CSV table of C-alpha atoms and ligand atoms in Angstrom, one decimal:
chain,number,residue,atom,x,y,z
A,242,MET,CA,132.3,94.2,49.8
A,243,VAL,CA,128.2,94.0,49.4
A,244,SER,CA,128.0,97.4,51.0
A,245,GLU,CA,130.8,99.0,48.5
A,246,LEU,CA,129.1,97.2,45.6
A,247,LEU,CA,125.8,98.9,46.8
A,248,GLN,CA,127.7,102.2,47.2
A,249,SER,CA,129.1,102.1,43.6
A,250,GLN,CA,125.5,101.3,42.3
A,251,LYS,CA,124.2,104.4,44.1
A,252,ASN,CA,126.8,106.5,42.7
A,253,TYR,CA,126.3,105.3,39.1
A,254,PHE,CA,122.4,105.9,39.7
A,255,LYS,CA,123.3,109.6,40.5
A,256,THR,CA,124.7,110.1,37.2
A,257,GLY,CA,121.3,109.8,35.7
A,258,ASP,CA,122.6,107.3,32.9
A,259,THR,CA,119.9,104.8,33.8
A,260,LYS,CA,117.2,107.5,33.6
A,261,ASN,CA,118.0,108.0,30.2
A,262,VAL,CA,115.6,105.9,28.0
A,263,ALA,CA,117.6,105.7,24.8
A,264,PHE,CA,120.4,104.1,27.2
A,265,ARG,CA,117.9,101.6,28.9
A,266,LYS,CA,116.5,100.3,25.3
A,267,GLN,CA,120.3,100.0,24.1
A,268,VAL,CA,121.3,97.9,27.0
A,269,LEU,CA,118.3,95.7,26.7
A,270,LYS,CA,119.1,95.1,23.2
A,271,ASN,CA,122.7,94.3,24.1
A,272,LEU,CA,121.4,91.8,26.6
A,273,LYS,CA,119.1,90.3,24.1
A,274,THR,CA,122.1,89.8,21.5
A,275,GLU,CA,124.0,88.2,24.2
A,276,LEU,CA,121.5,85.9,25.2
A,277,ILE,CA,120.7,84.8,21.7
A,278,LYS,CA,124.1,84.5,21.2
A,279,ARG,CA,124.6,82.0,24.0
A,280,GLU,CA,121.3,80.0,23.7
A,281,ASN,CA,123.3,76.7,23.6
A,282,GLU,CA,125.3,77.6,26.8
A,283,ILE,CA,122.1,78.3,28.6
A,284,ILE,CA,120.4,74.9,27.5
A,285,GLU,CA,123.6,73.1,28.5
A,286,ALA,CA,123.8,74.8,31.8
A,287,LEU,CA,120.1,74.0,32.8
A,288,ALA,CA,120.6,70.4,31.3
A,289,LYS,CA,123.6,70.1,33.7
A,290,ASP,CA,121.7,71.3,36.8
A,291,PHE,CA,118.7,69.0,36.6
A,292,ARG,CA,118.6,67.5,33.3
A,293,LYS,CA,116.2,69.9,31.9
A,294,SER,CA,115.4,69.0,28.3
A,295,ALA,CA,116.1,71.4,25.4
A,296,TYR,CA,112.6,71.5,24.7
A,297,GLU,CA,111.5,72.7,28.0
A,298,SER,CA,114.4,75.0,28.2
A,299,VAL,CA,113.5,76.8,25.3
A,300,LEU,CA,109.8,76.8,25.9
A,301,THR,CA,109.8,77.5,29.6
A,302,GLU,CA,112.8,79.7,30.1
A,303,ILE,CA,114.6,81.3,27.0
A,304,ALA,CA,111.4,81.8,24.8
A,305,VAL,CA,109.8,83.7,28.1
A,306,VAL,CA,112.7,85.9,28.4
A,307,ASN,CA,113.2,86.5,24.6
A,308,SER,CA,109.5,87.7,24.3
A,309,ASP,CA,109.8,89.8,27.5
A,310,LEU,CA,112.9,91.4,26.1
A,311,ASP,CA,111.2,92.2,22.8
A,312,LEU,CA,108.1,93.7,24.5
A,313,MET,CA,110.5,95.9,27.0
A,314,ILE,CA,112.7,96.8,24.1
A,315,LYS,CA,109.5,98.0,21.8
A,316,ASN,CA,107.5,99.8,24.5
A,317,VAL,CA,110.1,101.0,27.1
A,318,SER,CA,109.9,104.8,25.6
A,319,LYS,CA,106.1,104.6,25.7
A,320,TRP,CA,106.0,103.1,29.3
A,321,ALA,CA,108.6,105.6,30.8
A,322,LYS,CA,106.8,108.8,29.5
A,323,PRO,CA,104.9,110.8,31.9
A,324,LYS,CA,101.2,110.0,31.5
A,325,ARG,CA,98.5,112.6,31.4
A,326,VAL,CA,95.4,111.6,33.6
A,327,THR,CA,92.1,113.5,33.8
A,328,PRO,CA,92.4,116.0,36.5
A,329,ALA,CA,89.9,116.5,39.3
A,330,LEU,CA,87.3,119.3,38.8
A,331,LEU,CA,88.2,120.3,42.5
A,332,ASN,CA,91.8,121.5,41.3
A,333,PHE,CA,90.5,123.4,38.2
A,334,PRO,CA,92.6,124.6,36.5
A,335,SER,CA,95.3,122.0,36.5
A,336,THR,CA,97.2,119.4,34.4
A,337,ASP,CA,97.9,115.9,36.1
A,338,LYS,CA,100.5,113.6,35.3
A,339,LEU,CA,101.9,110.2,36.4
A,340,TYR,CA,105.8,110.1,36.1
A,341,SER,CA,107.2,106.5,36.3
A,342,GLU,CA,110.2,107.1,38.6
A,343,PRO,CA,112.9,104.4,39.0
A,344,TYR,CA,113.1,103.3,42.5
A,345,GLY,CA,117.0,103.1,42.6
A,346,GLN,CA,118.9,100.2,43.8
A,347,THR,CA,117.2,97.0,43.5
A,348,LEU,CA,117.8,93.5,44.7
A,349,ILE,CA,116.6,90.4,42.8
A,350,ILE,CA,116.7,86.9,44.5
A,351,ALA,CA,115.9,84.1,42.3
A,352,PRO,CA,115.1,80.5,43.0
A,353,TRP,CA,116.4,77.3,41.1
A,354,ASN,CA,113.4,75.7,39.5
A,355,TYR,CA,113.4,78.0,36.6
A,356,PRO,CA,116.7,79.6,37.4
A,357,TYR,CA,117.2,81.4,34.2
A,358,GLN,CA,113.7,83.0,33.5
A,359,LEU,CA,113.1,83.8,37.1
A,360,ALA,CA,116.4,85.8,37.2
A,361,ILE,CA,116.5,87.5,33.9
A,362,ALA,CA,112.9,88.3,33.6
A,363,PRO,CA,112.6,90.7,36.8
A,364,MET,CA,116.3,91.7,36.0
A,365,ALA,CA,115.0,93.0,32.7
A,366,ALA,CA,112.1,94.8,33.9
A,367,SER,CA,114.2,96.7,36.7
A,368,ILE,CA,116.7,97.6,34.1
A,369,ALA,CA,114.0,99.0,31.8
A,370,ALA,CA,112.5,101.0,34.6
A,371,GLY,CA,115.7,102.7,35.1
A,372,ASN,CA,117.0,100.9,38.2
A,373,THR,CA,120.3,99.3,38.9
A,374,VAL,CA,120.4,95.6,39.8
A,375,VAL,CA,122.0,93.2,42.2
A,376,LEU,CA,120.9,89.6,41.2
A,377,LYS,CA,121.4,86.8,43.5
A,378,PRO,CA,120.9,83.4,41.7
A,379,SER,CA,120.1,80.2,43.6
A,380,GLU,CA,123.1,78.4,44.8
A,381,LEU,CA,121.0,75.0,43.8
A,382,THR,CA,121.5,75.6,40.2
A,383,PRO,CA,125.3,76.4,40.1
A,384,ASN,CA,125.8,76.1,36.5
A,385,THR,CA,123.1,78.3,35.7
A,386,SER,CA,124.1,80.6,38.3
A,387,ALA,CA,127.8,80.9,36.9
A,388,LEU,CA,126.6,81.4,33.3
A,389,LEU,CA,124.1,84.2,34.4
A,390,LYS,CA,127.3,86.0,36.2
A,391,ASN,CA,129.3,85.6,33.1
A,392,ILE,CA,126.7,86.9,30.8
A,393,ILE,CA,126.0,89.8,33.1
A,394,ASP,CA,129.5,90.8,33.4
A,395,VAL,CA,129.9,90.8,29.6
A,396,VAL,CA,126.7,92.9,28.9
A,397,PHE,CA,126.6,95.4,31.9
A,398,SER,CA,129.3,97.5,34.1
A,399,PRO,CA,129.0,96.4,37.8
A,400,GLU,CA,127.8,99.5,39.1
A,401,HIS,CA,124.7,99.2,36.8
A,402,VAL,CA,124.0,95.6,37.0
A,403,SER,CA,125.8,92.8,39.1
A,404,VAL,CA,125.3,89.1,39.9
A,405,LEU,CA,126.5,87.9,43.2
A,406,GLU,CA,126.4,84.2,43.5
A,407,GLY,CA,126.2,82.3,46.5
A,408,GLY,CA,123.5,80.8,49.1
A,409,VAL,CA,122.1,81.8,52.3
A,410,ASP,CA,125.3,83.6,53.7
A,411,VAL,CA,125.2,85.8,50.7
A,412,SER,CA,121.4,86.4,50.5
A,413,THR,CA,121.7,87.5,54.3
A,414,LYS,CA,124.5,89.9,53.8
A,415,LEU,CA,122.5,91.6,50.9
A,416,LEU,CA,119.2,91.6,52.9
A,417,GLU,CA,121.2,93.6,55.8
A,418,GLN,CA,121.8,96.6,53.3
A,419,CYS,CA,119.0,99.3,52.7
A,420,TRP,CA,117.6,98.6,49.0
A,421,ASP,CA,115.0,100.7,47.3
A,422,TYR,CA,113.1,97.5,46.0
A,423,ILE,CA,113.5,94.0,46.8
A,424,PHE,CA,111.9,91.3,44.4
A,425,PHE,CA,112.1,87.8,45.9
A,426,THR,CA,111.2,84.7,44.2
A,427,GLY,CA,111.2,81.4,46.5
A,428,SER,CA,109.5,79.6,49.3
A,429,VAL,CA,106.9,81.0,51.8
A,430,ASN,CA,109.5,80.7,54.8
A,431,VAL,CA,112.2,82.8,53.1
A,432,GLY,CA,109.6,85.1,52.0
A,433,LYS,CA,108.9,85.9,55.4
A,434,ILE,CA,112.8,86.3,56.3
A,435,VAL,CA,112.9,88.7,53.3
A,436,ALA,CA,109.8,90.8,54.2
A,437,LYS,CA,111.2,91.1,57.8
A,438,ALA,CA,114.5,92.3,56.7
A,439,ALA,CA,112.8,94.8,54.1
A,440,ALA,CA,110.3,96.1,57.0
A,441,LYS,CA,113.4,97.2,58.8
A,442,HIS,CA,114.2,99.8,56.0
A,443,LEU,CA,110.5,100.1,54.8
A,444,THR,CA,111.7,98.9,51.6
A,445,PRO,CA,108.8,97.8,49.2
A,446,ILE,CA,109.0,94.3,48.0
A,447,THR,CA,107.5,91.9,45.6
A,448,LEU,CA,107.0,88.2,46.9
A,449,GLU,CA,106.5,85.5,44.4
A,450,LEU,CA,106.0,82.5,46.6
A,451,GLY,CA,104.5,79.0,46.3
A,452,GLY,CA,101.5,77.2,47.8
A,453,LYS,CA,99.3,74.0,47.6
A,454,ASN,CA,97.7,74.5,44.5
A,455,PRO,CA,94.3,72.6,44.1
A,456,CYS,CA,93.0,71.2,41.0
A,457,ILE,CA,89.4,70.2,40.7
A,458,ILE,CA,87.9,67.7,38.3
A,459,ASP,CA,83.9,67.7,38.2
A,460,GLU,CA,81.8,65.0,37.0
A,461,THR,CA,81.1,66.9,33.7
A,462,ALA,CA,84.9,67.2,32.8
A,463,ASN,CA,86.4,66.0,29.6
A,464,ILE,CA,88.3,63.0,31.0
A,465,GLU,CA,90.9,62.5,28.3
A,466,LEU,CA,91.9,66.1,27.8
A,467,THR,CA,91.9,66.9,31.3
A,468,ALA,CA,94.5,64.1,31.9
A,469,LYS,CA,96.5,65.3,29.0
A,470,ARG,CA,96.7,68.7,30.4
A,471,ILE,CA,97.3,67.9,33.9
A,472,VAL,CA,100.1,65.6,33.0
A,473,TRP,CA,101.8,68.2,31.2
A,474,GLY,CA,101.6,70.8,33.9
A,475,LYS,CA,102.3,68.7,36.7
A,476,PHE,CA,105.2,66.6,35.3
A,477,LEU,CA,107.0,69.5,33.5
A,478,ASN,CA,110.1,70.4,35.1
A,479,ALA,CA,109.3,67.0,37.1
A,480,GLY,CA,106.7,69.1,39.0
A,481,GLN,CA,109.2,71.7,40.3
A,482,THR,CA,106.8,74.4,39.1
A,483,CYS,CA,105.4,76.8,41.6
A,484,ILE,CA,101.9,77.0,39.6
A,485,ALA,CA,102.0,73.2,39.0
A,486,PRO,CA,98.7,71.4,40.2
A,487,ASP,CA,99.5,70.1,43.7
A,488,TYR,CA,96.8,67.9,44.4
A,489,ILE,CA,93.6,66.7,42.5
A,490,LEU,CA,90.2,66.9,44.0
A,491,ILE,CA,87.8,64.5,41.7
A,492,HIS,CA,84.0,63.7,41.4
A,493,GLU,CA,84.3,59.9,42.7
A,494,SER,CA,82.2,58.9,39.8
A,495,ILE,CA,85.0,59.4,37.4
A,496,LYS,CA,87.9,58.6,39.4
A,497,GLU,CA,88.8,55.3,37.8
A,498,THR,CA,88.4,56.2,34.3
A,499,PHE,CA,90.6,59.3,35.2
A,500,TYR,CA,93.5,57.1,36.4
A,501,LYS,CA,93.2,54.9,33.2
A,502,ALA,CA,93.4,58.2,31.1
A,503,LEU,CA,96.5,59.6,33.4
A,504,GLN,CA,98.1,56.3,32.7
A,505,ILE,CA,97.8,56.6,29.1
A,506,GLU,CA,98.8,60.2,29.0
A,507,ILE,CA,102.0,59.6,31.4
A,508,GLU,CA,103.2,56.7,28.9
A,509,LYS,CA,102.6,58.8,25.9
A,510,ALA,CA,104.7,61.8,27.3
A,511,TYR,CA,107.4,59.7,29.1
A,512,SER,CA,107.2,56.1,27.7
A,513,SER,CA,106.3,53.1,29.9
A,514,ASN,CA,109.8,53.7,31.7
A,515,PRO,CA,110.1,57.7,32.2
A,516,SER,CA,113.6,57.0,33.5
A,517,THR,CA,114.8,56.7,30.0
A,518,SER,CA,112.9,59.6,28.7
A,519,GLU,CA,115.1,62.5,27.6
A,520,ASP,CA,112.1,64.8,28.5
A,521,PHE,CA,111.6,64.0,32.0
A,522,CYS,CA,113.8,66.1,34.5
A,523,ARG,CA,115.6,65.2,37.6
A,524,ILE,CA,115.1,66.4,41.1
A,525,VAL,CA,117.4,69.3,41.7
A,526,ASN,CA,119.3,68.0,44.9
A,527,ASP,CA,119.4,65.2,47.5
A,528,LYS,CA,117.7,67.2,50.0
A,529,ASN,CA,114.7,67.6,48.0
A,530,PHE,CA,114.9,64.1,46.6
A,531,LEU,CA,114.6,62.7,50.2
A,532,ARG,CA,111.8,65.1,51.0
A,533,LEU,CA,109.8,63.8,47.9
A,534,ALA,CA,110.9,60.2,48.3
A,535,LYS,CA,109.6,60.3,52.0
A,536,MET,CA,106.0,61.2,50.8
A,537,LEU,CA,105.9,58.0,49.1
A,538,ASP,CA,106.2,56.0,52.1
A,539,ASN,CA,103.0,53.7,52.8
A,540,GLU,CA,101.1,55.6,50.2
A,541,ASN,CA,99.1,53.6,47.6
A,542,CYS,CA,100.9,54.6,44.4
A,543,ILE,CA,98.5,53.6,41.8
A,544,ILE,CA,101.0,54.6,39.0
A,545,GLY,CA,104.5,55.5,39.3
A,546,GLY,CA,106.5,55.3,42.8
A,547,GLN,CA,109.8,54.4,41.3
A,548,THR,CA,112.7,56.2,42.8
A,549,ASN,CA,116.6,56.3,42.0
A,550,ALA,CA,118.3,58.1,44.8
A,551,GLU,CA,121.7,58.3,42.9
A,552,THR,CA,120.3,59.9,39.7
A,553,ARG,CA,117.6,61.7,41.7
A,554,TYR,CA,114.9,60.2,39.7
A,555,ILE,CA,111.5,60.2,40.9
A,556,SER,CA,109.1,58.8,38.2
A,557,PRO,CA,105.6,60.5,37.5
A,558,THR,CA,103.6,59.2,40.4
A,559,VAL,CA,99.9,59.2,41.3
A,560,ILE,CA,99.2,58.7,45.0
A,561,ASP,CA,95.4,57.3,45.5
A,562,GLU,CA,93.5,58.9,48.2
A,563,PRO,CA,96.3,59.9,50.9
A,564,SER,CA,95.3,61.0,54.4
A,565,LEU,CA,95.1,64.9,54.7
A,566,ASP,CA,97.7,64.2,57.6
A,567,SER,CA,100.1,62.4,55.2
A,568,GLU,CA,103.3,63.8,54.4
A,569,VAL,CA,102.2,64.5,50.7
A,570,MET,CA,99.2,66.5,51.9
A,571,LYS,CA,101.4,68.9,54.6
A,572,ASP,CA,103.0,71.3,52.4
A,573,GLU,CA,103.6,72.3,48.6
A,574,ILE,CA,104.9,68.9,47.2
A,575,PHE,CA,107.2,70.7,44.4
A,576,GLY,CA,108.0,67.4,42.6
A,577,PRO,CA,106.4,64.8,40.4
A,578,ILE,CA,103.8,63.3,43.0
A,579,LEU,CA,100.2,63.8,42.3
A,580,PRO,CA,97.9,62.9,45.2
A,581,VAL,CA,94.3,62.4,44.2
A,582,ILE,CA,91.5,62.7,46.6
A,583,SER,CA,87.8,62.0,45.6
A,584,TYR,CA,84.6,63.9,46.7
A,585,LYS,CA,80.8,63.0,46.6
A,586,ASP,CA,79.7,66.5,47.5
A,587,GLU,CA,81.4,70.0,47.2
A,588,THR,CA,81.4,70.6,51.0
A,589,LYS,CA,84.5,68.1,50.9
A,590,ILE,CA,86.2,70.3,48.3
A,591,GLU,CA,85.6,73.4,50.5
A,592,ALA,CA,86.7,71.6,53.8
A,593,ILE,CA,90.0,70.4,52.1
A,594,ILE,CA,90.9,74.0,50.1
A,595,SER,CA,90.1,75.9,53.0
A,596,LYS,CA,92.7,73.8,55.3
A,597,TYR,CA,95.4,75.3,53.3
A,598,GLU,CA,96.6,79.0,52.9
A,599,LYS,CA,95.6,80.8,49.9
A,600,PRO,CA,97.2,79.0,47.0
A,601,LEU,CA,99.2,80.4,43.9
A,602,SER,CA,97.0,78.7,41.5
A,603,LEU,CA,93.8,76.9,41.3
A,604,TYR,CA,92.5,74.8,38.3
A,605,VAL,CA,89.3,73.7,37.6
A,606,PHE,CA,88.1,71.1,34.7
A,607,SER,CA,84.5,71.3,33.9
A,608,THR,CA,82.4,71.6,30.9
A,609,SER,CA,79.8,73.3,33.0
A,610,SER,CA,80.4,77.1,33.0
A,611,SER,CA,78.3,78.1,36.1
A,612,LYS,CA,80.2,75.4,37.9
A,613,ALA,CA,83.4,76.7,37.1
A,614,ARG,CA,82.6,80.1,37.6
A,615,LYS,CA,81.3,79.2,41.1
A,616,VAL,CA,84.6,77.6,42.1
A,617,ILE,CA,86.7,80.7,40.5
A,618,GLU,CA,84.5,82.9,42.6
A,619,ASN,CA,84.5,81.0,45.7
A,620,TYR,CA,88.4,80.7,46.4
A,621,SER,CA,90.9,83.0,46.8
A,622,PHE,CA,94.2,82.3,44.7
A,623,GLY,CA,96.9,84.3,42.9
A,624,GLY,CA,95.6,83.0,39.4
A,625,GLY,CA,94.7,79.8,37.5
A,626,CYS,CA,92.9,78.2,34.6
A,627,ILE,CA,89.5,76.7,33.7
A,628,ASN,CA,90.0,73.5,31.8
A,629,ASP,CA,93.8,73.7,31.6
A,630,THR,CA,96.8,74.1,33.7
A,631,VAL,CA,100.0,76.5,34.2
A,632,ILE,CA,99.2,78.3,30.7
A,633,HIS,CA,97.8,81.6,32.4
A,634,PHE,CA,101.6,82.2,33.2
A,635,ALA,CA,102.3,82.8,29.2
A,636,ASN,CA,99.9,85.9,28.9
A,637,HIS,CA,101.8,89.0,29.7
A,638,ARG,CA,98.5,90.9,29.8
A,639,LEU,CA,97.7,89.0,32.8
A,640,PRO,CA,99.5,89.7,36.1
A,641,PHE,CA,101.4,87.0,37.7
A,642,GLY,CA,101.5,86.6,41.8
A,643,GLY,CA,100.0,85.1,44.5
A,644,VAL,CA,97.7,86.5,47.4
A,645,GLY,CA,98.1,86.0,51.1
A,646,ASN,CA,100.7,83.4,51.8
A,647,SER,CA,101.2,82.7,48.1
A,648,GLY,CA,102.8,86.3,47.5
A,649,LEU,CA,102.6,89.8,47.7
A,650,GLY,CA,102.4,91.8,44.2
A,651,ALA,CA,102.4,90.7,40.9
A,652,TYR,CA,104.4,91.2,37.4
A,653,HIS,CA,104.5,90.4,33.8
A,654,GLY,CA,104.1,92.5,30.7
A,655,LYS,CA,103.8,96.1,31.4
A,656,LEU,CA,103.3,95.4,35.3
A,657,SER,CA,106.6,94.2,35.4
A,658,PHE,CA,108.0,97.7,34.4
A,659,ASN,CA,105.3,99.3,36.8
A,660,THR,CA,106.5,97.0,39.5
A,661,PHE,CA,110.0,98.5,39.4
A,662,SER,CA,108.6,102.0,38.9
A,663,HIS,CA,107.3,104.5,41.5
A,664,GLN,CA,104.1,105.9,40.3
A,665,LYS,CA,104.8,109.6,41.1
A,666,ALA,CA,101.6,111.9,41.0
A,667,VAL,CA,102.0,115.5,40.0
A,668,VAL,CA,99.4,118.1,39.7
A,669,LYS,CA,100.5,121.2,37.7
A,670,LYS,CA,98.3,124.2,38.7
A,671,GLY,CA,97.4,126.9,36.4
A,672,ASN,CA,98.1,130.3,37.7
A,673,TRP,CA,95.4,132.1,35.6
A,674,LEU,CA,92.5,131.4,38.2
A,675,ASP,CA,92.8,131.2,41.8
A,676,LEU,CA,89.3,130.6,43.5
A,677,PRO,CA,89.1,132.0,46.9
A,678,LEU,CA,86.7,129.3,48.4
A,679,ARG,CA,89.3,126.8,49.5
A,680,TYR,CA,91.3,129.5,51.5
A,681,ALA,CA,90.8,130.5,55.2
A,682,PRO,CA,88.9,132.0,56.6
A,683,TYR,CA,86.1,129.8,55.9
A,684,LYS,CA,83.1,131.7,57.7
A,685,GLY,CA,80.0,132.0,55.2
A,686,LYS,CA,81.8,129.2,52.7
A,687,LEU,CA,80.5,125.8,54.1
A,688,LYS,CA,77.1,126.0,52.4
A,689,LYS,CA,78.8,126.8,49.2
A,690,VAL,CA,81.3,124.2,49.2
A,691,LYS,CA,79.0,121.6,50.3
A,692,LYS,CA,76.7,122.7,47.0
A,693,ILE,CA,79.8,122.3,44.8
A,694,LEU,CA,81.0,118.8,46.4
A,695,LYS,CA,77.6,117.5,45.8
A,696,TRP,CA,77.8,118.8,42.3
A,697,LEU,CA,81.1,117.3,41.8
B,875,NAD,P1,114.0,79.0,48.4
B,875,NAD,O1,113.1,80.3,49.2
B,875,NAD,O2,114.7,78.1,49.2
B,875,NAD,O3,115.3,80.0,47.9
B,875,NAD,C1,115.0,81.3,47.0
B,875,NAD,C2,116.2,81.9,47.1
B,875,NAD,O4,116.3,82.4,48.5
B,875,NAD,C3,117.5,81.5,46.8
B,875,NAD,O5,118.3,82.3,46.1
B,875,NAD,C4,118.3,81.2,48.2
B,875,NAD,O6,119.7,81.2,48.0
B,875,NAD,C5,117.7,82.1,48.9
B,875,NAD,N1,117.8,81.9,50.3
B,875,NAD,C6,117.4,80.4,50.8
B,875,NAD,N2,117.4,80.5,52.1
B,875,NAD,C7,117.6,81.9,52.4
B,875,NAD,C8,117.6,82.5,53.7
B,875,NAD,N3,117.3,81.8,55.0
B,875,NAD,N4,117.7,83.8,53.8
B,875,NAD,C9,117.8,84.5,52.8
B,875,NAD,N5,117.8,83.9,51.4
B,875,NAD,C10,117.8,82.6,51.4
B,875,NAD,O7,113.3,78.6,47.2
B,875,NAD,P2,113.6,77.8,46.1
B,875,NAD,O8,113.9,76.3,46.8
B,875,NAD,O9,114.9,78.2,45.3
B,875,NAD,O10,112.5,77.6,45.3
B,875,NAD,C11,111.1,76.8,45.5
B,875,NAD,C12,110.1,77.6,46.1
B,875,NAD,O11,110.0,78.9,45.1
B,875,NAD,C13,108.8,77.0,46.1
B,875,NAD,O12,108.1,77.2,47.1
B,875,NAD,C14,108.0,77.7,44.9
B,875,NAD,O13,106.7,77.5,44.8
B,875,NAD,C15,108.5,78.7,44.9
B,875,NAD,N6,108.4,79.4,43.6
B,875,NAD,C16,107.5,80.8,43.3
B,875,NAD,C17,107.6,81.2,42.2
B,875,NAD,C18,106.8,82.3,41.8
B,875,NAD,O14,106.7,82.8,40.8
B,875,NAD,N7,105.6,82.5,42.8
B,875,NAD,C19,108.4,80.8,41.0
B,875,NAD,C20,109.3,79.7,41.5
B,875,NAD,C21,109.4,79.1,42.5
């Protein structure tokens, strides 16, 4: 079935429809109209899947997709046009151009934590670039997955864009096929499986993965604002955000004041009993709930620490000084648990951060520009912020992606279009001049060519 679907997309791609820019623009418009029409259904599906609030659904999923679609619709004609680049003098006379060529058949595998946005945004970029798409949403958010299938079936013909629902079995079958591009968002472990499958066919890939994102707070930071911005970035989506701050490294002189500020901000955001707050999400499934609940065992939960297995609720929790060998400091947390480790001198920061693979994000809170810059320059990470969390995601002019273990490649804005396009370089040589210097026999030409090369 998978191979038949892929074959039908190959046949369709050959008709050239998807290369027609007016067609691309029209289908993106059709998609946007349908998505706007069904906004309430999207909000409902996300709420059913993990009690995501309507506000967060609009802010972190729907608005992101809508503005992405607007950008694509506005710019696709411009982006798809061949671009002239300055020719090399060595090739004189020539006209040099870059053609953005669709790869062909693309596969997009999406995660569950932003199940709408992380599926539709790369899919729209692939369509804008002129590809066909098979989208595999996450099985852990079944309501959103079913809705995505329904919407895509309404807007697209299956030989152009198709949604295949299912879990590992479906993903595995998809990865056995030979695709022209694979775009994967998910965990590091599965990212390695995807990379291995792609390598078999030398398929180019983007891997949007995760990591253990450090958040450094130095003694000069504005504590109230720092606490407020960390509470927002960490407990948004109940901490199930790939770029959420994972753990805090704080100067010991301000730790106690910071805890007080955190407590105030958590209560302000979610009340003194966050289980009653409409704005606080639940953990996506039992497996993840149990994984997270285990992290609380034998730890000093200085704030929160309440759990409810039935509703998969874990309160916004702050753990004071966990050991580096503890469960919570092993891997990416991906839940509403915030470990805090204090430092006296900066060598401890270095020792802890370098214990882990390169993270997807890093945050530093400091009012000293030179200190903040030093941190940014010292560590390798996908992207991040000074004096805030998460918001670098919102600028479509900034590439979004990891480095090393946290990912391969990046997207957002025009880069999303480029990600799904092969940049084909073409030199059109003029025939009115043909300098004999480059042609054999080379005898007597070396001196001359050296002079020209120096001059160039
Ligand atoms: P996951 O890797 O478990 O699943 C992602 C997708 O891969 C799902 O569609 C799933 O069905 C599929 N999959 C799972 N196991 C598979 C296997 N063995 N073979 C083939 N496919 C398989 O990730 P998740 O739990 O959905 O998402 C959480 C992870 O994703 C976190 O690590 C998070 O940091 C990361 N993430 C990264 C970004 C980013 O933009 N960099 C965004 C969101 C999430």
